[in-house]
Amino acid sequence: MPSLEFNKDEMIDLVDRIVEKTFEVDYSWDWPAGVAFYGVSLAYQALKKQRYLDLLKNWIDEYMEFGLPPITVNSSSMGHTLLALYLETSEEKYLELARKKADFLVSEAPKFGELGILEHTVGGRVLFPEQAWIDTIFMSALFLVRMGHALKDEIYMAEGLRQFKGHEFYLQDKNTQLYYHGFDNLKQNHMSGIFWARGNAWAAYSMAKALGLVDVKEPAFMEMASSLRDQLSALMNLQSENGLWHTVLLDSESYEETSGSAGIAAALALRGHGTPKSFKALQKAVDGLIKKVDENGVVRDVSTGTAVMNTTAGYLMTSKKRIEGWGQGLALVFFAHVLMRE
């Protein structure tokens, strides 16, 4: 199989710039930092630069001393970094807090339906009763699978796999094989019924990563592998000539969005099947995503925080002019996986 074409030294410099810029942003203890720092932890895994680990450790330590907000489904994504720090440093304080988040997801977080799907909760007064959003598959389901694998904890693993299965049941469309942004159990519909690029990135990357942690003899392995295979096959047919994906996947007039593109491409880097088609798609993504990082380390053209909008127009009007934690993080995820392939 051929090698991807890129300048390795230039990509390492690009990763450096993204990491440094990421820590200039004043994040709260919530999902934007959860995604951003997951990306930094993967950059550390790829390059073993002590500065990346020090930046993560210092930020987490300061916030733990300052005091943490109540746990929610979305803020459980901070557990990704806590687990990474524990595995690297063996400091029990990180594992203790990661366990609190995982235990909350298993026993306390609101769930709905016979499948016991995590209700999308973001904290405060913002409530989405009996709604499943695809974000949860990264924020919580993947975190639980990672905890289950790292600690050999069957309860965490089983709950994580249950969440993957439930989100696939409610959100993967049988015709297109794409994932909807959300499902409303009370109204029994997919709300605006949009196939959103970043939403499909949460699903594709989370499945691709989880498959490396799940026993191939578990029924969940083949269920997940089949879901991802069909989703990636559909997504590759929607890739633009620039190597990216449109924010509304089936609308080629909608803008090309960087965070979703990076997450989808990271799934290809992890679980592309070594076919000519998947290799060409991955190479196009490398070429396109490199161009989306500016000289200051800002990942450009990242849509801002996006609820399940009421209409397609809502997605088209969503701003993409700010630096966003999920943009920084998903770009780092992609570049780290590319570097680790070499």
mmCIF file of C-alpha atoms in Angstrom:
data_model
loop_
_atom_site.group_PDB
_atom_site.id
_atom_site.type_symbol
_atom_site.label_atom_id
_atom_site.label_comp_id
_atom_site.label_asym_id
_atom_site.label_seq_id
_atom_site.Cartn_x
_atom_site.Cartn_y
_atom_site.Cartn_z
ATOM 1 C CA MET A 1 0.000 0.000 0.000
ATOM 2 C CA PRO A 2 1.451 3.426 -0.885
ATOM 3 C CA SER A 3 2.386 6.038 1.719
ATOM 4 C CA LEU A 4 0.547 9.311 2.132
ATOM 5 C CA GLU A 5 2.338 12.272 0.604
ATOM 6 C CA PHE A 6 3.067 15.137 2.987
ATOM 7 C CA ASN A 7 6.038 16.914 4.535
ATOM 8 C CA LYS A 8 6.420 15.373 7.990
ATOM 9 C CA ASP A 9 8.464 18.243 9.466
ATOM 10 C CA GLU A 10 5.911 20.769 8.252
ATOM 11 C CA MET A 11 3.050 18.739 9.731
ATOM 12 C CA ILE A 12 4.831 18.531 13.092
ATOM 13 C CA ASP A 13 5.303 22.315 13.022
ATOM 14 C CA LEU A 14 1.624 22.705 12.160
ATOM 15 C CA VAL A 15 0.655 20.517 15.153
ATOM 16 C CA ASP A 16 2.905 22.636 17.398
ATOM 17 C CA ARG A 17 1.160 25.805 16.283
ATOM 18 C CA ILE A 18 -2.299 24.347 16.872
ATOM 19 C CA VAL A 19 -1.386 23.115 20.367
ATOM 20 C CA GLU A 20 0.112 26.442 21.414
ATOM 21 C CA LYS A 21 -2.868 28.401 20.103
ATOM 22 C CA THR A 22 -5.313 26.016 21.778
ATOM 23 C CA PHE A 23 -3.988 26.903 25.216
ATOM 24 C CA GLU A 24 -4.396 30.636 24.608
ATOM 25 C CA VAL A 25 -8.179 30.183 24.764
ATOM 26 C CA ASP A 26 -9.883 30.524 28.171
ATOM 27 C CA TYR A 27 -11.989 27.355 28.281
ATOM 28 C CA SER A 28 -14.393 26.291 30.989
ATOM 29 C CA TRP A 29 -14.567 22.697 32.245
ATOM 30 C CA ASP A 30 -16.869 21.483 29.487
ATOM 31 C CA TRP A 31 -16.998 19.781 26.124
ATOM 32 C CA PRO A 32 -15.076 22.366 24.022
ATOM 33 C CA ALA A 33 -12.055 21.798 26.281
ATOM 34 C CA GLY A 34 -12.852 18.079 26.345
ATOM 35 C CA VAL A 35 -12.471 17.832 22.565
ATOM 36 C CA ALA A 36 -9.549 20.268 22.341
ATOM 37 C CA PHE A 37 -7.537 18.471 24.995
ATOM 38 C CA TYR A 38 -8.344 15.026 23.630
ATOM 39 C CA GLY A 39 -6.653 16.271 20.468
ATOM 40 C CA VAL A 40 -3.652 17.496 22.452
ATOM 41 C CA SER A 41 -3.397 14.127 24.216
ATOM 42 C CA LEU A 42 -3.260 12.386 20.836
ATOM 43 C CA ALA A 43 -0.643 14.869 19.636
ATOM 44 C CA TYR A 44 1.397 13.904 22.694
ATOM 45 C CA GLN A 45 0.890 10.234 21.877
ATOM 46 C CA ALA A 46 2.127 10.828 18.329
ATOM 47 C CA LEU A 47 5.113 13.053 19.075
ATOM 48 C CA LYS A 48 5.943 12.471 22.788
ATOM 49 C CA LYS A 49 6.618 16.169 23.333
ATOM 50 C CA GLN A 50 6.800 16.794 27.066
ATOM 51 C CA ARG A 51 5.453 20.321 26.646
ATOM 52 C CA TYR A 52 2.098 18.968 25.450
ATOM 53 C CA LEU A 53 1.775 16.804 28.548
ATOM 54 C CA ASP A 54 2.857 19.663 30.823
ATOM 55 C CA LEU A 55 0.272 22.007 29.297
ATOM 56 C CA LEU A 56 -2.488 19.467 29.839
ATOM 57 C CA LYS A 57 -1.399 18.631 33.367
ATOM 58 C CA ASN A 58 -1.073 22.247 34.464
ATOM 59 C CA TRP A 59 -4.502 23.190 33.086
ATOM 60 C CA ILE A 60 -6.258 20.201 34.645
ATOM 61 C CA ASP A 61 -4.476 20.566 38.004
ATOM 62 C CA GLU A 62 -5.354 24.235 38.298
ATOM 63 C CA TYR A 63 -9.016 23.627 37.502
ATOM 64 C CA MET A 64 -9.280 20.686 39.896
ATOM 65 C CA GLU A 65 -7.958 22.921 42.661
ATOM 66 C CA PHE A 66 -10.248 25.781 41.614
ATOM 67 C CA GLY A 67 -13.376 23.631 41.770
ATOM 68 C CA LEU A 68 -15.429 21.776 39.178
ATOM 69 C CA PRO A 69 -19.010 22.214 37.985
ATOM 70 C CA PRO A 70 -21.630 19.452 38.232
ATOM 71 C CA ILE A 71 -21.139 16.548 35.838
ATOM 72 C CA THR A 72 -23.241 16.426 32.669
ATOM 73 C CA VAL A 73 -23.270 14.119 29.673
ATOM 74 C CA ASN A 74 -21.345 16.608 27.542
ATOM 75 C CA SER A 75 -18.811 17.638 30.191
ATOM 76 C CA SER A 76 -17.971 13.968 30.701
ATOM 77 C CA SER A 77 -15.765 14.458 27.639
ATOM 78 C CA MET A 78 -13.195 15.928 30.032
ATOM 79 C CA GLY A 79 -12.745 12.329 31.139
ATOM 80 C CA HIS A 80 -10.787 11.642 27.962
ATOM 81 C CA THR A 81 -7.966 13.888 29.195
ATOM 82 C CA LEU A 82 -8.189 12.610 32.765
ATOM 83 C CA LEU A 83 -7.748 9.045 31.525
ATOM 84 C CA ALA A 84 -4.838 10.050 29.304
ATOM 85 C CA LEU A 85 -3.102 11.783 32.217
ATOM 86 C CA TYR A 86 -3.633 8.814 34.504
ATOM 87 C CA LEU A 87 -2.234 6.366 31.957
ATOM 88 C CA GLU A 88 0.828 8.554 31.452
ATOM 89 C CA THR A 89 1.526 9.649 35.053
ATOM 90 C CA SER A 90 -0.175 6.952 37.211
ATOM 91 C CA GLU A 91 -1.500 9.738 39.465
ATOM 92 C CA GLU A 92 -4.624 8.418 41.165
ATOM 93 C CA LYS A 93 -6.355 11.803 41.384
ATOM 94 C CA TYR A 94 -6.956 11.743 37.631
ATOM 95 C CA LEU A 95 -8.374 8.225 37.711
ATOM 96 C CA GLU A 96 -10.600 9.044 40.691
ATOM 97 C CA LEU A 97 -12.217 11.937 38.870
ATOM 98 C CA ALA A 98 -12.499 9.981 35.618
ATOM 99 C CA ARG A 99 -14.292 7.228 37.545
ATOM 100 C CA LYS A 100 -16.752 9.767 38.986
ATOM 101 C CA LYS A 101 -17.642 10.842 35.477
ATOM 102 C CA ALA A 102 -17.996 7.276 34.244
ATOM 103 C CA ASP A 103 -20.080 6.261 37.275
ATOM 104 C CA PHE A 104 -22.368 9.236 36.666
ATOM 105 C CA LEU A 105 -22.950 8.093 33.084
ATOM 106 C CA VAL A 106 -23.678 4.533 34.193
ATOM 107 C CA SER A 107 -25.914 5.226 37.182
ATOM 108 C CA GLU A 108 -27.129 8.826 37.372
ATOM 109 C CA ALA A 109 -27.317 10.466 33.950
ATOM 110 C CA PRO A 110 -30.862 10.737 32.564
ATOM 111 C CA LYS A 111 -31.729 8.058 30.001
ATOM 112 C CA PHE A 112 -34.802 7.264 27.939
ATOM 113 C CA GLY A 113 -36.484 4.420 26.106
ATOM 114 C CA GLU A 114 -36.119 0.665 26.389
ATOM 115 C CA LEU A 115 -32.524 0.920 25.168
ATOM 116 C CA GLY A 116 -31.606 3.350 27.954
ATOM 117 C CA ILE A 117 -30.099 6.022 25.724
ATOM 118 C CA LEU A 118 -28.326 8.946 27.360
ATOM 119 C CA GLU A 119 -30.426 12.087 27.164
ATOM 120 C CA HIS A 120 -28.478 14.974 25.699
ATOM 121 C CA THR A 121 -27.719 17.295 28.619
ATOM 122 C CA VAL A 122 -25.469 20.330 28.624
ATOM 123 C CA GLY A 123 -26.141 21.666 32.114
ATOM 124 C CA GLY A 124 -27.821 24.792 33.423
ATOM 125 C CA ARG A 125 -31.317 25.514 32.211
ATOM 126 C CA VAL A 126 -30.807 24.094 28.721
ATOM 127 C CA LEU A 127 -32.833 20.880 28.586
ATOM 128 C CA PHE A 128 -33.568 18.523 25.719
ATOM 129 C CA PRO A 129 -35.918 15.931 27.281
ATOM 130 C CA GLU A 130 -35.713 12.455 25.745
ATOM 131 C CA GLN A 131 -33.509 13.637 22.907
ATOM 132 C CA ALA A 132 -30.492 11.750 21.595
ATOM 133 C CA TRP A 133 -27.838 13.885 19.913
ATOM 134 C CA ILE A 134 -24.983 12.348 17.986
ATOM 135 C CA ASP A 135 -22.433 14.401 20.000
ATOM 136 C CA THR A 136 -22.985 12.015 22.917
ATOM 137 C CA ILE A 137 -21.317 9.158 21.079
ATOM 138 C CA PHE A 138 -17.957 10.946 21.464
ATOM 139 C CA MET A 139 -18.535 12.818 24.701
ATOM 140 C CA SER A 140 -19.706 9.787 26.672
ATOM 141 C CA ALA A 141 -19.924 6.472 24.787
ATOM 142 C CA LEU A 142 -16.324 6.515 23.555
ATOM 143 C CA PHE A 143 -15.114 7.681 26.967
ATOM 144 C CA LEU A 144 -16.856 4.727 28.635
ATOM 145 C CA VAL A 145 -15.363 2.261 26.161
ATOM 146 C CA ARG A 146 -11.902 3.732 26.733
ATOM 147 C CA MET A 147 -12.371 3.453 30.500
ATOM 148 C CA GLY A 148 -13.626 -0.098 30.191
ATOM 149 C CA HIS A 149 -10.673 -1.121 28.062
ATOM 150 C CA ALA A 150 -8.002 0.642 30.117
ATOM 151 C CA LEU A 151 -9.295 -0.575 33.486
ATOM 152 C CA LYS A 152 -10.661 -3.927 32.297
ATOM 153 C CA ASP A 153 -14.003 -2.816 33.727
ATOM 154 C CA GLU A 154 -16.889 -4.781 32.212
ATOM 155 C CA ILE A 155 -19.546 -2.376 33.494
ATOM 156 C CA TYR A 156 -18.040 0.667 31.768
ATOM 157 C CA MET A 157 -17.425 -1.288 28.572
ATOM 158 C CA ALA A 158 -20.947 -2.712 28.483
ATOM 159 C CA GLU A 159 -22.556 0.702 29.036
ATOM 160 C CA GLY A 160 -20.361 2.306 26.381
ATOM 161 C CA LEU A 161 -21.257 -0.367 23.838
ATOM 162 C CA ARG A 162 -24.942 -0.053 24.724
ATOM 163 C CA GLN A 163 -24.770 3.653 23.959
ATOM 164 C CA PHE A 164 -23.085 3.003 20.601
ATOM 165 C CA LYS A 165 -25.784 0.480 19.702
ATOM 166 C CA GLY A 166 -28.619 2.752 20.815
ATOM 167 C CA HIS A 167 -27.353 5.785 18.936
ATOM 168 C CA GLU A 168 -26.919 3.678 15.798
ATOM 169 C CA PHE A 169 -30.500 2.400 16.216
ATOM 170 C CA TYR A 170 -32.015 5.863 16.538
ATOM 171 C CA LEU A 171 -29.740 7.939 14.349
ATOM 172 C CA GLN A 172 -28.296 5.982 11.401
ATOM 173 C CA ASP A 173 -30.501 6.321 8.337
ATOM 174 C CA LYS A 174 -31.173 2.995 6.594
ATOM 175 C CA ASN A 175 -31.221 4.555 3.137
ATOM 176 C CA THR A 176 -28.246 6.903 3.087
ATOM 177 C CA GLN A 177 -26.281 5.184 5.923
ATOM 178 C CA LEU A 178 -25.515 8.682 7.238
ATOM 179 C CA TYR A 179 -26.234 9.705 10.830
ATOM 180 C CA TYR A 180 -28.895 12.231 11.735
ATOM 181 C CA HIS A 181 -27.977 15.028 14.130
ATOM 182 C CA GLY A 182 -30.663 14.123 16.634
ATOM 183 C CA PHE A 183 -33.756 12.104 17.575
ATOM 184 C CA ASP A 184 -36.718 13.264 19.674
ATOM 185 C CA ASN A 185 -38.268 10.295 21.462
ATOM 186 C CA LEU A 186 -41.330 12.255 22.595
ATOM 187 C CA LYS A 187 -42.191 13.360 19.065
ATOM 188 C CA GLN A 188 -40.759 10.212 17.448
ATOM 189 C CA ASN A 189 -38.883 12.122 14.759
ATOM 190 C CA HIS A 190 -35.420 13.342 13.780
ATOM 191 C CA MET A 191 -36.468 16.976 14.199
ATOM 192 C CA SER A 192 -35.103 18.866 11.185
ATOM 193 C CA GLY A 193 -33.765 15.577 9.754
ATOM 194 C CA ILE A 194 -30.344 16.936 8.810
ATOM 195 C CA PHE A 195 -27.243 14.931 7.996
ATOM 196 C CA TRP A 196 -24.647 17.256 9.522
ATOM 197 C CA ALA A 197 -20.939 16.922 8.814
ATOM 198 C CA ARG A 198 -19.638 17.310 12.381
ATOM 199 C CA GLY A 199 -22.344 15.001 13.673
ATOM 200 C CA ASN A 200 -21.237 12.324 11.242
ATOM 201 C CA ALA A 201 -17.660 12.987 12.336
ATOM 202 C CA TRP A 202 -18.566 12.298 15.981
ATOM 203 C CA ALA A 203 -20.085 8.992 14.926
ATOM 204 C CA ALA A 204 -17.426 7.899 12.440
ATOM 205 C CA TYR A 205 -14.402 8.779 14.548
ATOM 206 C CA SER A 206 -15.859 7.387 17.772
ATOM 207 C CA MET A 207 -16.668 4.061 16.127
ATOM 208 C CA ALA A 208 -13.269 3.912 14.430
ATOM 209 C CA LYS A 209 -11.493 4.524 17.737
ATOM 210 C CA ALA A 210 -13.704 2.176 19.746
ATOM 211 C CA LEU A 211 -13.186 -0.699 17.312
ATOM 212 C CA GLY A 212 -9.541 -0.769 18.286
ATOM 213 C CA LEU A 213 -10.571 -1.340 21.914
ATOM 214 C CA VAL A 214 -13.380 -3.891 21.581
ATOM 215 C CA ASP A 215 -12.847 -7.646 21.506
ATOM 216 C CA VAL A 216 -13.420 -8.849 17.942
ATOM 217 C CA LYS A 217 -15.365 -11.801 19.391
ATOM 218 C CA GLU A 218 -17.978 -9.476 20.902
ATOM 219 C CA PRO A 219 -21.183 -9.141 18.819
ATOM 220 C CA ALA A 220 -20.913 -5.379 19.235
ATOM 221 C CA PHE A 221 -17.678 -5.398 17.240
ATOM 222 C CA MET A 222 -19.249 -6.499 13.970
ATOM 223 C CA GLU A 223 -22.334 -4.356 14.505
ATOM 224 C CA MET A 224 -20.147 -1.289 14.905
ATOM 225 C CA ALA A 225 -17.771 -2.264 12.107
ATOM 226 C CA SER A 226 -20.678 -2.705 9.690
ATOM 227 C CA SER A 227 -22.227 0.621 10.671
ATOM 228 C CA LEU A 228 -18.922 2.414 10.157
ATOM 229 C CA ARG A 229 -18.180 0.638 6.869
ATOM 230 C CA ASP A 230 -21.487 1.711 5.382
ATOM 231 C CA GLN A 231 -21.232 5.241 6.755
ATOM 232 C CA LEU A 232 -17.692 5.792 5.430
ATOM 233 C CA SER A 233 -18.669 4.384 2.043
ATOM 234 C CA ALA A 234 -21.441 6.968 1.839
ATOM 235 C CA LEU A 235 -19.238 9.782 3.130
ATOM 236 C CA MET A 236 -16.471 9.192 0.613
ATOM 237 C CA ASN A 237 -19.001 9.747 -2.163
ATOM 238 C CA LEU A 238 -19.778 13.174 -0.667
ATOM 239 C CA GLN A 239 -16.190 14.453 -0.322
ATOM 240 C CA SER A 240 -15.572 17.697 -2.197
ATOM 241 C CA GLU A 241 -12.799 18.243 -4.726
ATOM 242 C CA ASN A 242 -10.988 20.185 -1.971
ATOM 243 C CA GLY A 243 -10.861 17.052 0.189
ATOM 244 C CA LEU A 244 -13.453 18.332 2.697
ATOM 245 C CA TRP A 245 -17.123 17.781 3.487
ATOM 246 C CA HIS A 246 -20.017 20.247 3.338
ATOM 247 C CA THR A 247 -21.603 21.221 6.643
ATOM 248 C CA VAL A 248 -24.959 19.875 5.370
ATOM 249 C CA LEU A 249 -23.671 16.734 3.762
ATOM 250 C CA LEU A 250 -26.291 16.409 1.032
ATOM 251 C CA ASP A 251 -26.173 20.109 0.111
ATOM 252 C CA SER A 252 -23.159 20.723 -2.120
ATOM 253 C CA GLU A 253 -23.878 24.463 -1.978
ATOM 254 C CA SER A 254 -23.360 24.577 1.815
ATOM 255 C CA TYR A 255 -19.918 25.604 3.023
ATOM 256 C CA GLU A 256 -17.095 23.140 3.552
ATOM 257 C CA GLU A 257 -16.612 22.734 7.309
ATOM 258 C CA THR A 258 -13.233 21.925 8.830
ATOM 259 C CA SER A 259 -13.995 20.192 12.142
ATOM 260 C CA GLY A 260 -16.416 17.726 10.606
ATOM 261 C CA SER A 261 -14.019 17.074 7.755
ATOM 262 C CA ALA A 262 -11.158 16.421 10.189
ATOM 263 C CA GLY A 263 -13.214 13.959 12.237
ATOM 264 C CA ILE A 264 -14.413 12.060 9.172
ATOM 265 C CA ALA A 265 -10.888 11.952 7.760
ATOM 266 C CA ALA A 266 -9.520 10.751 11.121
ATOM 267 C CA ALA A 267 -11.940 7.817 10.919
ATOM 268 C CA LEU A 268 -10.570 7.037 7.465
ATOM 269 C CA ALA A 269 -7.019 7.228 8.826
ATOM 270 C CA LEU A 270 -7.928 4.719 11.536
ATOM 271 C CA ARG A 271 -10.323 2.350 9.776
ATOM 272 C CA GLY A 272 -10.042 2.926 6.038
ATOM 273 C CA HIS A 273 -9.933 -0.528 4.496
ATOM 274 C CA GLY A 274 -6.770 -0.034 2.481
ATOM 275 C CA THR A 275 -8.687 0.274 -0.758
ATOM 276 C CA PRO A 276 -7.689 2.621 -3.586
ATOM 277 C CA LYS A 277 -10.846 4.646 -2.951
ATOM 278 C CA SER A 278 -10.250 5.147 0.780
ATOM 279 C CA PHE A 279 -6.563 5.922 0.228
ATOM 280 C CA LYS A 280 -7.348 8.595 -2.352
ATOM 281 C CA ALA A 281 -9.999 10.091 -0.065
ATOM 282 C CA LEU A 282 -7.520 10.226 2.805
ATOM 283 C CA GLN A 283 -4.820 11.850 0.670
ATOM 284 C CA LYS A 284 -7.285 14.480 -0.523
ATOM 285 C CA ALA A 285 -8.222 15.182 3.099
ATOM 286 C CA VAL A 286 -4.568 15.606 4.102
ATOM 287 C CA ASP A 287 -4.042 18.116 1.308
ATOM 288 C CA GLY A 288 -7.240 19.995 2.101
ATOM 289 C CA LEU A 289 -6.968 20.143 5.883
ATOM 290 C CA ILE A 290 -3.359 21.349 5.941
ATOM 291 C CA LYS A 291 -4.593 24.453 4.138
ATOM 292 C CA LYS A 292 -7.123 25.171 6.897
ATOM 293 C CA VAL A 293 -4.510 25.948 9.582
ATOM 294 C CA ASP A 294 -3.203 29.515 9.558
ATOM 295 C CA GLU A 295 0.232 30.765 10.568
ATOM 296 C CA ASN A 296 -0.984 31.401 14.136
ATOM 297 C CA GLY A 297 -2.257 27.875 14.653
ATOM 298 C CA VAL A 298 -5.946 28.716 14.279
ATOM 299 C CA VAL A 299 -8.013 26.044 12.546
ATOM 300 C CA ARG A 300 -10.203 28.011 10.161
ATOM 301 C CA ASP A 301 -13.767 27.548 8.853
ATOM 302 C CA VAL A 302 -15.065 25.722 11.911
ATOM 303 C CA SER A 303 -18.779 26.093 12.565
ATOM 304 C CA THR A 304 -19.668 27.389 15.991
ATOM 305 C CA GLY A 305 -21.644 25.392 18.567
ATOM 306 C CA THR A 306 -24.659 23.990 16.730
ATOM 307 C CA ALA A 307 -27.885 22.745 18.255
ATOM 308 C CA VAL A 308 -30.219 20.536 16.248
ATOM 309 C CA MET A 309 -31.411 23.454 14.170
ATOM 310 C CA ASN A 310 -35.043 23.913 13.168
ATOM 311 C CA THR A 311 -34.317 24.027 9.439
ATOM 312 C CA THR A 312 -31.546 23.462 6.923
ATOM 313 C CA ALA A 313 -31.189 27.223 6.689
ATOM 314 C CA GLY A 314 -30.137 27.311 10.330
ATOM 315 C CA TYR A 315 -27.095 25.170 9.534
ATOM 316 C CA LEU A 316 -26.206 27.244 6.486
ATOM 317 C CA MET A 317 -26.264 30.445 8.540
ATOM 318 C CA THR A 318 -24.141 29.070 11.399
ATOM 319 C CA SER A 319 -21.008 31.187 11.798
ATOM 320 C CA LYS A 320 -17.568 29.772 11.002
ATOM 321 C CA LYS A 321 -15.369 32.748 11.825
ATOM 322 C CA ARG A 322 -14.263 31.939 15.411
ATOM 323 C CA ILE A 323 -11.558 29.778 16.935
ATOM 324 C CA GLU A 324 -13.326 26.785 18.489
ATOM 325 C CA GLY A 325 -12.040 24.108 20.847
ATOM 326 C CA TRP A 326 -13.608 21.323 18.803
ATOM 327 C CA GLY A 327 -11.981 22.659 15.654
ATOM 328 C CA GLN A 328 -8.554 22.756 17.250
ATOM 329 C CA GLY A 329 -9.101 19.341 18.819
ATOM 330 C CA LEU A 330 -10.445 17.463 15.806
ATOM 331 C CA ALA A 331 -7.703 18.857 13.586
ATOM 332 C CA LEU A 332 -5.125 17.591 16.090
ATOM 333 C CA VAL A 333 -6.880 14.222 16.165
ATOM 334 C CA PHE A 334 -6.571 13.943 12.402
ATOM 335 C CA PHE A 335 -2.966 15.074 12.091
ATOM 336 C CA ALA A 336 -1.918 12.889 15.035
ATOM 337 C CA HIS A 337 -3.437 9.788 13.458
ATOM 338 C CA VAL A 338 -1.779 10.603 10.129
ATOM 339 C CA LEU A 339 1.601 10.951 11.867
ATOM 340 C CA MET A 340 1.075 7.711 13.783
ATOM 341 C CA ARG A 341 0.450 5.856 10.511
ATOM 342 C CA GLU A 342 3.977 6.619 9.336
#
